[in-house]
Structures are given as structure tokens and as C-alpha cells.
């Protein structure tokens, strides 16, 4: 905790850009599928690992902390994105194509 209170949360755009740079520098591929609000947009992550596609997004866990959980996989991913973007046009959707993509997602959550 900072002297004046909690440290400010990183803007969504900063988190998205950092995650994509991190994945790209590790030899993977990261891109924005749908741009959300620069400051406070929620972030959903489509991961591709060994041909498997999954979508993860932050959900409030039992301990009161946010954690990324798999909310859709395979053929259900595009429909989930469409429904979620209708409800929340500020939602970011990014795609990561790298082995162990979940590790990169976890790093992003821990950094925020």
C-alpha cells in the first residue's frame, strides 16, 4: 500500500499493450481483436495453445480478489465475445498465441 492509499490501477490500454509486447517478445503473437475503453475497460483474453482456443476473463473469486477464469472454449468463443461486447462495448478482447498462454495472463493480473 502506498502512503496516500492504494497504488492506482494501471489503465486497461497500458495493461493490454504491455501484455502484447511481452508475448511478442517471447516469440508468440498477441493482437487486439476488439478495442475497449482506454482507462477502465475490462479485458478478455483468447488464448491459443497447441491448437486449443479458450477465452479467459476476470471474475471475482471466493477470496474477494479477481482471477482469470476460462469462460468459453472452442466453437463457443466467438458467441461469448459477441454477447459480452453487446453488454459491455468498453470490453477489450485480445488474442495470445503462445505456449502456456495462461502464464502470461496470470502475470497481467498480478501486475494490476
PDB file of C-alpha atoms in Angstrom:
ATOM      1  CA  UNK A   1       0.000   0.000   0.000  1.00  0.00           C
ATOM      2  CA  UNK A   2       1.185   3.486  -0.884  1.00  0.00           C
ATOM      3  CA  UNK A   3       1.490   6.215   1.807  1.00  0.00           C
ATOM      4  CA  UNK A   4      -1.521   8.025   0.386  1.00  0.00           C
ATOM      5  CA  UNK A   5      -3.588   4.878  -0.097  1.00  0.00           C
ATOM      6  CA  UNK A   6      -3.507   2.037  -2.602  1.00  0.00           C
ATOM      7  CA  UNK A   7      -1.451   2.467  -5.739  1.00  0.00           C
ATOM      8  CA  UNK A   8      -3.555   3.449  -8.730  1.00  0.00           C
ATOM      9  CA  UNK A   9      -4.642   0.635 -11.001  1.00  0.00           C
ATOM     10  CA  UNK A  10      -2.965   0.611 -14.408  1.00  0.00           C
ATOM     11  CA  UNK A  11      -5.125   1.800 -17.267  1.00  0.00           C
ATOM     12  CA  UNK A  12      -6.539  -1.010 -19.401  1.00  0.00           C
ATOM     13  CA  UNK A  13      -4.733   0.230 -22.520  1.00  0.00           C
ATOM     14  CA  UNK A  14      -1.390   0.112 -20.677  1.00  0.00           C
ATOM     15  CA  UNK A  15      -2.058  -3.444 -19.455  1.00  0.00           C
ATOM     16  CA  UNK A  16      -3.119  -4.636 -22.919  1.00  0.00           C
ATOM     17  CA  UNK A  17      -0.115  -3.048 -24.651  1.00  0.00           C
ATOM     18  CA  UNK A  18       2.300  -4.464 -22.069  1.00  0.00           C
ATOM     19  CA  UNK A  19       0.859  -7.969 -22.334  1.00  0.00           C
ATOM     20  CA  UNK A  20       1.002  -7.987 -26.126  1.00  0.00           C
ATOM     21  CA  UNK A  21       4.589  -6.682 -26.105  1.00  0.00           C
ATOM     22  CA  UNK A  22       5.556  -9.345 -23.550  1.00  0.00           C
ATOM     23  CA  UNK A  23       4.029 -12.170 -25.613  1.00  0.00           C
ATOM     24  CA  UNK A  24       5.522 -10.888 -28.875  1.00  0.00           C
ATOM     25  CA  UNK A  25       8.988 -10.538 -27.298  1.00  0.00           C
ATOM     26  CA  UNK A  26       8.732 -14.133 -26.019  1.00  0.00           C
ATOM     27  CA  UNK A  27       8.228 -15.386 -29.581  1.00  0.00           C
ATOM     28  CA  UNK A  28       4.441 -15.576 -29.556  1.00  0.00           C
ATOM     29  CA  UNK A  29       1.801 -13.480 -31.236  1.00  0.00           C
ATOM     30  CA  UNK A  30      -0.561 -11.078 -29.494  1.00  0.00           C
ATOM     31  CA  UNK A  31      -3.135  -8.794 -31.032  1.00  0.00           C
ATOM     32  CA  UNK A  32      -6.216  -6.748 -30.170  1.00  0.00           C
ATOM     33  CA  UNK A  33      -9.437  -8.282 -31.505  1.00  0.00           C
ATOM     34  CA  UNK A  34     -11.722  -5.607 -30.037  1.00  0.00           C
ATOM     35  CA  UNK A  35     -10.638  -2.314 -28.508  1.00  0.00           C
ATOM     36  CA  UNK A  36     -12.266  -1.239 -25.258  1.00  0.00           C
ATOM     37  CA  UNK A  37     -12.134   1.795 -23.006  1.00  0.00           C
ATOM     38  CA  UNK A  38      -8.538   3.017 -22.606  1.00  0.00           C
ATOM     39  CA  UNK A  39      -8.836   3.676 -18.890  1.00  0.00           C
ATOM     40  CA  UNK A  40     -11.205   1.184 -17.316  1.00  0.00           C
ATOM     41  CA  UNK A  41     -12.333  -1.372 -19.889  1.00  0.00           C
ATOM     42  CA  UNK A  42     -12.496  -4.967 -18.742  1.00  0.00           C
ATOM     43  CA  UNK A  43     -10.147  -7.360 -20.550  1.00  0.00           C
ATOM     44  CA  UNK A  44     -10.971 -10.765 -22.012  1.00  0.00           C
ATOM     45  CA  UNK A  45      -8.177 -12.905 -23.414  1.00  0.00           C
ATOM     46  CA  UNK A  46      -8.480 -15.510 -26.157  1.00  0.00           C
ATOM     47  CA  UNK A  47      -5.606 -17.943 -25.867  1.00  0.00           C
ATOM     48  CA  UNK A  48      -4.373 -20.349 -28.485  1.00  0.00           C
ATOM     49  CA  UNK A  49      -2.065 -23.078 -27.322  1.00  0.00           C
ATOM     50  CA  UNK A  50      -1.396 -26.259 -29.286  1.00  0.00           C
ATOM     51  CA  UNK A  51      -4.461 -25.608 -31.462  1.00  0.00           C
ATOM     52  CA  UNK A  52      -6.793 -25.226 -28.486  1.00  0.00           C
ATOM     53  CA  UNK A  53      -8.739 -21.985 -28.186  1.00  0.00           C
ATOM     54  CA  UNK A  54     -10.052 -20.717 -24.856  1.00  0.00           C
ATOM     55  CA  UNK A  55     -11.380 -17.428 -23.550  1.00  0.00           C
ATOM     56  CA  UNK A  56     -10.495 -16.164 -20.095  1.00  0.00           C
ATOM     57  CA  UNK A  57     -11.787 -13.100 -18.285  1.00  0.00           C
ATOM     58  CA  UNK A  58     -11.569 -11.695 -14.784  1.00  0.00           C
ATOM     59  CA  UNK A  59     -14.181 -12.922 -12.329  1.00  0.00           C
ATOM     60  CA  UNK A  60     -14.486 -12.177  -8.650  1.00  0.00           C
ATOM     61  CA  UNK A  61     -13.090 -15.143  -6.751  1.00  0.00           C
ATOM     62  CA  UNK A  62     -14.175 -16.557  -3.413  1.00  0.00           C
ATOM     63  CA  UNK A  63     -11.448 -14.618  -1.581  1.00  0.00           C
ATOM     64  CA  UNK A  64     -12.663 -11.277  -2.909  1.00  0.00           C
ATOM     65  CA  UNK A  65      -9.837 -10.980  -5.457  1.00  0.00           C
ATOM     66  CA  UNK A  66     -10.240 -11.052  -9.200  1.00  0.00           C
ATOM     67  CA  UNK A  67      -8.870 -14.065 -11.026  1.00  0.00           C
ATOM     68  CA  UNK A  68      -8.900 -15.064 -14.675  1.00  0.00           C
ATOM     69  CA  UNK A  69     -11.219 -17.978 -15.317  1.00  0.00           C
ATOM     70  CA  UNK A  70     -11.963 -19.874 -18.511  1.00  0.00           C
ATOM     71  CA  UNK A  71     -15.442 -18.819 -19.620  1.00  0.00           C
ATOM     72  CA  UNK A  72     -15.610 -20.349 -23.105  1.00  0.00           C
ATOM     73  CA  UNK A  73     -13.638 -22.721 -25.273  1.00  0.00           C
ATOM     74  CA  UNK A  74     -13.514 -23.892 -28.850  1.00  0.00           C
ATOM     75  CA  UNK A  75     -16.518 -23.031 -31.002  1.00  0.00           C
ATOM     76  CA  UNK A  76     -18.204 -21.169 -28.095  1.00  0.00           C
ATOM     77  CA  UNK A  77     -15.591 -18.373 -28.037  1.00  0.00           C
ATOM     78  CA  UNK A  78     -16.965 -16.174 -30.875  1.00  0.00           C
ATOM     79  CA  UNK A  79     -20.512 -16.261 -29.457  1.00  0.00           C
ATOM     80  CA  UNK A  80     -19.241 -15.360 -25.975  1.00  0.00           C
ATOM     81  CA  UNK A  81     -17.348 -12.370 -27.393  1.00  0.00           C
ATOM     82  CA  UNK A  82     -20.386 -11.183 -29.363  1.00  0.00           C
ATOM     83  CA  UNK A  83     -22.693 -11.358 -26.314  1.00  0.00           C
ATOM     84  CA  UNK A  84     -20.147  -9.750 -23.999  1.00  0.00           C
ATOM     85  CA  UNK A  85     -19.404  -6.850 -26.380  1.00  0.00           C
ATOM     86  CA  UNK A  86     -23.157  -6.171 -26.755  1.00  0.00           C
ATOM     87  CA  UNK A  87     -23.436  -5.895 -22.950  1.00  0.00           C
ATOM     88  CA  UNK A  88     -20.142  -4.038 -22.499  1.00  0.00           C
ATOM     89  CA  UNK A  89     -18.814  -2.119 -25.520  1.00  0.00           C
ATOM     90  CA  UNK A  90     -15.847  -0.992 -23.360  1.00  0.00           C
ATOM     91  CA  UNK A  91     -14.571  -4.603 -23.166  1.00  0.00           C
ATOM     92  CA  UNK A  92     -11.135  -5.290 -24.616  1.00  0.00           C
ATOM     93  CA  UNK A  93     -10.684  -8.647 -26.340  1.00  0.00           C
ATOM     94  CA  UNK A  94      -7.129  -9.682 -27.066  1.00  0.00           C
ATOM     95  CA  UNK A  95      -5.691 -12.852 -28.550  1.00  0.00           C
ATOM     96  CA  UNK A  96      -2.490 -14.553 -27.458  1.00  0.00           C
ATOM     97  CA  UNK A  97      -0.946 -17.359 -29.480  1.00  0.00           C
ATOM     98  CA  UNK A  98       1.900 -18.764 -27.419  1.00  0.00           C
ATOM     99  CA  UNK A  99       2.542 -21.939 -25.442  1.00  0.00           C
ATOM    100  CA  UNK A 100       1.420 -21.640 -21.818  1.00  0.00           C
ATOM    101  CA  UNK A 101      -0.575 -18.501 -22.580  1.00  0.00           C
ATOM    102  CA  UNK A 102      -2.272 -18.727 -19.194  1.00  0.00           C
ATOM    103  CA  UNK A 103       1.054 -17.836 -17.558  1.00  0.00           C
ATOM    104  CA  UNK A 104       1.134 -14.523 -19.424  1.00  0.00           C
ATOM    105  CA  UNK A 105      -2.477 -13.804 -18.454  1.00  0.00           C
ATOM    106  CA  UNK A 106      -1.665 -14.511 -14.792  1.00  0.00           C
ATOM    107  CA  UNK A 107       1.297 -12.116 -14.951  1.00  0.00           C
ATOM    108  CA  UNK A 108      -1.011  -9.393 -16.264  1.00  0.00           C
ATOM    109  CA  UNK A 109      -3.489  -9.923 -13.451  1.00  0.00           C
ATOM    110  CA  UNK A 110      -0.778  -9.908 -10.779  1.00  0.00           C
ATOM    111  CA  UNK A 111       0.614  -6.687 -12.224  1.00  0.00           C
ATOM    112  CA  UNK A 112      -2.699  -4.861 -11.905  1.00  0.00           C
TER     113      UNK A 112
END
